[in-house]
Amino acid sequence: MNTPSTSLSGGTWMLGDLTVTRFGYGAMQLAGPGVMGPPADHDGALAVLREAADLGITHIDTAGAYGPRVTNQLIREALHPYPASLHIVTKVGAVRDRQGGWPPARQPEDLRRAVHENLEDLGLDALDVVNLRLGDAQGPRPGSLAEPFEALAELRQQGLIRHLGVSNATAEQVSEAQAIAPIVCVQNMYNLAYRQDDELIDDLAAKNIAYVPFFPLGGFTPLQSSELSAVAARLNSTPMSVALAWLLRRSPNILLIPGTSSVTHLRENVAGVGLPLSDEELAELDKIGH
């Protein structure tokens, strides 16, 4: 059974047979503007990745579409050969076009190519966890995931992938994926103000499956709430730190992957994990999303 502990990183969770810190790091912001091209500060990007590892973070989230291929290559340059405790989670199912869009690429041949590119860029023989990205930029879209997920399940059987997950998925798609192959995580948009997946989170927790919210701090429109600011002021903290601390208290199966391209900001995020939130403060924060 997964039991959170009270460490700097917010405790740990098991993704299948892989132990990861509940507080992880999302590498998307290391690419250039619009998640396209190389970073303006190459050495700064490497420093952030190395600082994440030095802080004890063992869960790094990435995707071949970031850059494209830029963040994976930065991760390899900064951290390879990887310590045995470090686990990298990647996504397939979308590519980038010249306009910076994210067109889907979910045909079996697309997914096979993406998995091999991830292996090459990260310098790995097998990927720890691969999420199938569904839906579009507006969110999840209904429809069967059988063909693409079966293709990934086949790559898992071949030993190129250890564990599978889904991203930007409906609850029905999560159930469909589970009927095809075991999944260890679901990665959907969720934060203090965007609570559509409350029921799904509780269902996954009962099954020991991780829920990994993307845009945990609101994404391109940062969280803004008078209630959030008031709690942060009382705790002498920042609204973003409070929002992250709330997510860790929301459910033990929630894993955080906030991203940043700043070592200072990374340290601030990590410091926020240990914020003590009283029952009264939790109740006050809960009202924001309802």
Short mmCIF file of C-alpha atoms in Angstrom, two decimals:
data_model
loop_
_atom_site.label_atom_id
_atom_site.label_comp_id
_atom_site.label_asym_id
_atom_site.label_seq_id
_atom_site.Cartn_x
_atom_site.Cartn_y
_atom_site.Cartn_z
CA MET A 1 0.00 0.00 0.00
CA ASN A 2 1.29 3.49 -0.85
CA THR A 3 1.80 5.58 2.26
CA PRO A 4 2.93 9.18 2.09
CA SER A 5 5.76 10.19 4.40
CA THR A 6 6.68 13.60 5.72
CA SER A 7 9.93 14.36 3.91
CA LEU A 8 11.02 17.48 2.08
CA SER A 9 9.72 15.97 -1.14
CA GLY A 10 6.24 15.28 0.23
CA GLY A 11 6.68 11.53 0.62
CA THR A 12 6.79 8.78 -1.97
CA TRP A 13 4.48 6.74 -4.18
CA MET A 14 4.85 3.52 -6.15
CA LEU A 15 4.36 3.74 -9.93
CA GLY A 16 4.11 0.00 -10.40
CA ASP A 17 7.45 -1.19 -9.02
CA LEU A 18 9.08 2.25 -9.22
CA THR A 19 9.33 4.42 -6.10
CA VAL A 20 9.05 8.14 -6.87
CA THR A 21 8.83 11.29 -4.77
CA ARG A 22 5.33 12.73 -4.73
CA PHE A 23 6.90 16.07 -5.49
CA GLY A 24 8.42 15.80 -8.96
CA TYR A 25 9.57 18.14 -11.69
CA GLY A 26 7.99 18.90 -15.06
CA ALA A 27 10.57 19.71 -17.75
CA MET A 28 8.29 21.41 -20.31
CA GLN A 29 9.42 24.95 -19.47
CA LEU A 30 13.06 24.14 -20.22
CA ALA A 31 12.45 24.42 -23.97
CA GLY A 32 12.33 27.77 -25.78
CA PRO A 33 9.31 30.12 -26.06
CA GLY A 34 6.08 28.29 -26.84
CA VAL A 35 7.86 25.03 -25.89
CA MET A 36 9.69 25.27 -29.21
CA GLY A 37 13.42 25.23 -29.83
CA PRO A 38 16.32 25.35 -27.39
CA PRO A 39 16.33 27.35 -24.16
CA ALA A 40 17.75 30.86 -24.15
CA ASP A 41 19.98 29.81 -21.24
CA HIS A 42 21.31 26.31 -21.98
CA ASP A 43 23.52 26.11 -18.89
CA GLY A 44 20.67 27.45 -16.75
CA ALA A 45 18.40 24.64 -17.95
CA LEU A 46 21.00 22.03 -17.06
CA ALA A 47 21.41 23.66 -13.63
CA VAL A 48 17.68 23.35 -12.92
CA LEU A 49 17.69 19.64 -13.74
CA ARG A 50 20.76 19.00 -11.61
CA GLU A 51 19.26 21.00 -8.74
CA ALA A 52 16.07 18.91 -8.94
CA ALA A 53 18.13 15.75 -8.58
CA ASP A 54 20.24 17.27 -5.78
CA LEU A 55 17.05 18.20 -3.88
CA GLY A 56 16.06 14.53 -3.89
CA ILE A 57 13.38 14.68 -6.60
CA THR A 58 13.15 11.26 -8.30
CA HIS A 59 10.23 11.88 -10.72
CA ILE A 60 10.89 13.93 -13.87
CA ASP A 61 8.11 14.44 -16.41
CA THR A 62 8.90 15.15 -20.05
CA ALA A 63 7.76 14.50 -23.64
CA GLY A 64 9.41 14.16 -27.02
CA ALA A 65 7.10 16.92 -28.28
CA TYR A 66 8.73 19.46 -25.95
CA GLY A 67 11.10 21.34 -28.21
CA PRO A 68 10.51 18.98 -30.02
CA ARG A 69 13.07 16.57 -28.52
CA VAL A 70 14.84 19.43 -26.72
CA THR A 71 13.92 18.68 -23.11
CA ASN A 72 14.77 14.98 -23.44
CA GLN A 73 18.21 15.86 -24.78
CA LEU A 74 18.73 18.35 -21.94
CA ILE A 75 17.75 15.70 -19.37
CA ARG A 76 20.30 13.30 -20.86
CA GLU A 77 23.04 15.94 -20.95
CA ALA A 78 22.38 17.02 -17.35
CA LEU A 79 21.76 13.70 -15.60
CA HIS A 80 22.98 10.71 -17.66
CA PRO A 81 24.06 8.19 -16.47
CA TYR A 82 20.95 8.31 -14.31
CA PRO A 83 20.99 7.27 -10.66
CA ALA A 84 18.97 4.12 -10.04
CA SER A 85 16.48 6.11 -7.94
CA LEU A 86 15.59 8.57 -10.74
CA HIS A 87 12.58 7.80 -12.93
CA ILE A 88 11.58 9.62 -16.10
CA VAL A 89 7.96 9.71 -17.27
CA THR A 90 7.31 10.69 -20.88
CA LYS A 91 4.32 11.20 -23.19
CA VAL A 92 3.54 10.17 -26.75
CA GLY A 93 0.54 10.84 -28.97
CA ALA A 94 1.21 14.39 -30.20
CA VAL A 95 3.85 16.14 -32.29
CA ARG A 96 4.60 19.78 -33.09
CA ASP A 97 3.85 21.63 -36.29
CA ARG A 98 5.63 24.71 -37.68
CA GLN A 99 3.00 26.99 -36.15
CA GLY A 100 3.70 25.60 -32.68
CA GLY A 101 0.51 23.51 -32.60
CA TRP A 102 0.16 20.04 -31.07
CA PRO A 103 -1.45 17.85 -33.77
CA PRO A 104 -2.24 14.29 -32.65
CA ALA A 105 0.04 11.46 -33.75
CA ARG A 106 -1.61 8.31 -32.44
CA GLN A 107 -1.32 5.83 -35.28
CA PRO A 108 0.65 2.74 -34.18
CA GLU A 109 3.57 3.70 -36.42
CA ASP A 110 3.59 7.22 -34.90
CA LEU A 111 3.75 5.78 -31.41
CA ARG A 112 6.50 3.30 -32.26
CA ARG A 113 8.57 6.13 -33.76
CA ALA A 114 7.96 8.34 -30.73
CA VAL A 115 8.99 5.62 -28.27
CA HIS A 116 12.24 4.96 -30.16
CA GLU A 117 12.99 8.72 -30.33
CA ASN A 118 12.43 9.00 -26.57
CA LEU A 119 14.77 6.06 -25.96
CA GLU A 120 17.43 7.61 -28.19
CA ASP A 121 17.21 11.15 -26.80
CA LEU A 122 17.11 10.03 -23.16
CA GLY A 123 19.83 7.41 -23.62
CA LEU A 124 17.72 4.54 -22.28
CA ASP A 125 17.09 0.92 -23.22
CA ALA A 126 13.57 1.02 -21.74
CA LEU A 127 11.26 3.88 -20.73
CA ASP A 128 10.05 3.83 -17.10
CA VAL A 129 6.54 5.17 -17.82
CA VAL A 130 4.89 6.25 -21.08
CA ASN A 131 1.62 8.18 -21.04
CA LEU A 132 -0.64 8.17 -24.09
CA ARG A 133 -1.73 11.76 -24.69
CA LEU A 134 -5.37 11.96 -25.78
CA GLY A 135 -7.81 14.79 -26.49
CA ASP A 136 -6.54 18.14 -27.70
CA ALA A 137 -5.46 21.54 -26.37
CA GLN A 138 -9.01 22.19 -25.16
CA GLY A 139 -9.04 19.07 -22.99
CA PRO A 140 -10.17 15.42 -23.12
CA ARG A 141 -12.37 14.26 -26.00
CA PRO A 142 -14.58 11.15 -25.93
CA GLY A 143 -13.73 8.19 -28.13
CA SER A 144 -11.99 4.83 -28.01
CA LEU A 145 -8.26 4.65 -27.27
CA ALA A 146 -8.05 0.95 -28.10
CA GLU A 147 -5.86 1.11 -31.22
CA PRO A 148 -3.14 3.43 -29.88
CA PHE A 149 -3.14 1.96 -26.38
CA GLU A 150 -2.88 -1.59 -27.73
CA ALA A 151 0.16 -0.45 -29.75
CA LEU A 152 1.81 0.84 -26.56
CA ALA A 153 0.87 -2.35 -24.70
CA GLU A 154 2.68 -4.32 -27.42
CA LEU A 155 5.80 -2.17 -26.97
CA ARG A 156 5.55 -2.84 -23.26
CA GLN A 157 5.46 -6.58 -23.92
CA GLN A 158 8.59 -6.14 -26.05
CA GLY A 159 10.40 -4.63 -23.06
CA LEU A 160 10.73 -1.09 -24.43
CA ILE A 161 8.31 0.34 -21.83
CA ARG A 162 8.01 -0.66 -18.17
CA HIS A 163 4.70 0.97 -17.28
CA LEU A 164 1.82 2.74 -19.04
CA GLY A 165 -0.46 5.66 -18.26
CA VAL A 166 -2.89 8.00 -19.99
CA SER A 167 -3.01 11.78 -20.22
CA ASN A 168 -5.81 14.24 -20.99
CA ALA A 169 -8.28 11.36 -20.71
CA THR A 170 -11.93 10.93 -19.79
CA ALA A 171 -12.94 8.56 -17.00
CA GLU A 172 -14.32 6.21 -19.66
CA GLN A 173 -10.99 6.17 -21.48
CA VAL A 174 -9.19 5.42 -18.22
CA SER A 175 -11.45 2.38 -17.73
CA GLU A 176 -10.93 1.29 -21.33
CA ALA A 177 -7.15 1.51 -20.93
CA GLN A 178 -7.26 -0.58 -17.75
CA ALA A 179 -9.12 -3.31 -19.62
CA ILE A 180 -6.28 -3.48 -22.18
CA ALA A 181 -3.20 -3.28 -19.92
CA PRO A 182 -2.33 -2.16 -16.39
CA ILE A 183 -1.86 1.58 -15.91
CA VAL A 184 0.11 3.26 -13.12
CA CYS A 185 -0.94 6.89 -13.59
CA VAL A 186 -3.41 9.34 -15.10
CA GLN A 187 -2.20 12.81 -16.03
CA ASN A 188 -5.00 15.35 -16.42
CA MET A 189 -5.52 19.05 -15.83
CA TYR A 190 -6.44 19.68 -12.19
CA ASN A 191 -5.75 22.32 -9.58
CA LEU A 192 -7.33 24.18 -6.66
CA ALA A 193 -9.76 26.01 -8.97
CA TYR A 194 -10.29 23.31 -11.64
CA ARG A 195 -11.86 20.30 -9.91
CA GLN A 196 -13.55 18.29 -12.67
CA ASP A 197 -11.66 15.09 -11.78
CA ASP A 198 -12.50 14.89 -8.06
CA GLU A 199 -14.43 11.64 -8.46
CA LEU A 200 -11.79 10.12 -10.75
CA ILE A 201 -9.01 10.96 -8.26
CA ASP A 202 -10.81 9.14 -5.45
CA ASP A 203 -11.52 6.14 -7.69
CA LEU A 204 -7.87 5.90 -8.72
CA ALA A 205 -6.69 6.26 -5.12
CA ALA A 206 -8.74 3.20 -4.20
CA LYS A 207 -6.92 1.30 -6.96
CA ASN A 208 -3.43 2.55 -6.01
CA ILE A 209 -3.11 4.43 -9.31
CA ALA A 210 -1.39 7.82 -9.29
CA TYR A 211 -3.08 11.01 -10.43
CA VAL A 212 -0.66 13.59 -11.80
CA PRO A 213 -2.22 17.03 -12.33
CA PHE A 214 -0.79 19.12 -15.10
CA PHE A 215 -1.12 22.90 -14.76
CA PRO A 216 -1.18 22.42 -10.94
CA LEU A 217 -0.68 26.19 -10.61
CA GLY A 218 -3.15 27.18 -13.32
CA GLY A 219 -0.91 26.90 -16.38
CA PHE A 220 -0.85 29.87 -18.73
CA THR A 221 -3.33 31.71 -16.46
CA PRO A 222 -1.88 31.43 -12.94
CA LEU A 223 -4.28 30.78 -10.08
CA GLN A 224 -5.76 33.97 -8.65
CA SER A 225 -8.07 33.90 -5.65
CA SER A 226 -8.60 36.18 -2.69
CA GLU A 227 -9.10 33.14 -0.45
CA LEU A 228 -5.83 31.62 -1.65
CA SER A 229 -3.97 34.89 -1.12
CA ALA A 230 -5.45 35.26 2.37
CA VAL A 231 -4.32 31.79 3.47
CA ALA A 232 -0.86 32.39 1.97
CA ALA A 233 -0.53 35.71 3.86
CA ARG A 234 -1.44 34.06 7.17
CA LEU A 235 1.18 31.36 6.56
CA ASN A 236 3.78 33.91 5.43
CA SER A 237 4.03 31.97 2.18
CA THR A 238 3.16 32.40 -1.50
CA PRO A 239 -0.18 31.51 -3.14
CA MET A 240 1.60 29.03 -5.41
CA SER A 241 3.19 27.22 -2.45
CA VAL A 242 -0.18 26.96 -0.74
CA ALA A 243 -1.78 25.61 -3.93
CA LEU A 244 0.88 22.88 -4.16
CA ALA A 245 0.56 22.00 -0.48
CA TRP A 246 -3.22 21.73 -0.90
CA LEU A 247 -2.79 19.26 -3.79
CA LEU A 248 -0.57 17.00 -1.69
CA ARG A 249 -3.20 17.06 1.09
CA ARG A 250 -6.08 16.50 -1.37
CA SER A 251 -5.26 12.81 -1.86
CA PRO A 252 -2.24 10.55 -1.21
CA ASN A 253 -2.16 9.40 -4.86
CA ILE A 254 -1.59 12.92 -6.23
CA LEU A 255 1.93 13.45 -7.61
CA LEU A 256 3.11 16.96 -8.43
CA ILE A 257 5.17 17.96 -11.48
CA PRO A 258 5.30 21.78 -11.40
CA GLY A 259 7.70 23.16 -13.98
CA THR A 260 10.11 26.05 -13.93
CA SER A 261 13.25 27.21 -15.72
CA SER A 262 14.60 28.88 -12.57
CA VAL A 263 16.64 27.24 -9.80
CA THR A 264 15.31 29.83 -7.33
CA HIS A 265 11.70 29.12 -8.29
CA LEU A 266 12.31 25.37 -8.05
CA ARG A 267 13.59 25.78 -4.49
CA GLU A 268 10.56 27.92 -3.60
CA ASN A 269 8.23 25.21 -4.94
CA VAL A 270 10.00 22.51 -2.93
CA ALA A 271 9.87 24.64 0.23
CA GLY A 272 6.12 25.05 -0.20
CA VAL A 273 5.51 21.30 0.00
CA GLY A 274 5.95 21.20 3.76
CA LEU A 275 3.45 23.97 4.54
CA PRO A 276 1.18 22.98 7.44
CA LEU A 277 -2.46 23.49 6.44
CA SER A 278 -5.04 23.30 9.21
CA ASP A 279 -8.45 21.74 8.71
CA GLU A 280 -9.94 25.24 8.70
CA GLU A 281 -7.54 26.40 6.01
CA LEU A 282 -8.24 23.29 3.94
CA ALA A 283 -11.96 23.97 4.19
CA GLU A 284 -11.42 27.58 3.14
CA LEU A 285 -9.34 26.52 0.14
CA ASP A 286 -11.83 23.80 -0.85
CA LYS A 287 -14.46 26.47 -1.48
CA ILE A 288 -12.41 27.95 -4.33
CA GLY A 289 -13.10 25.09 -6.72
CA HIS A 290 -16.76 24.74 -5.81
#
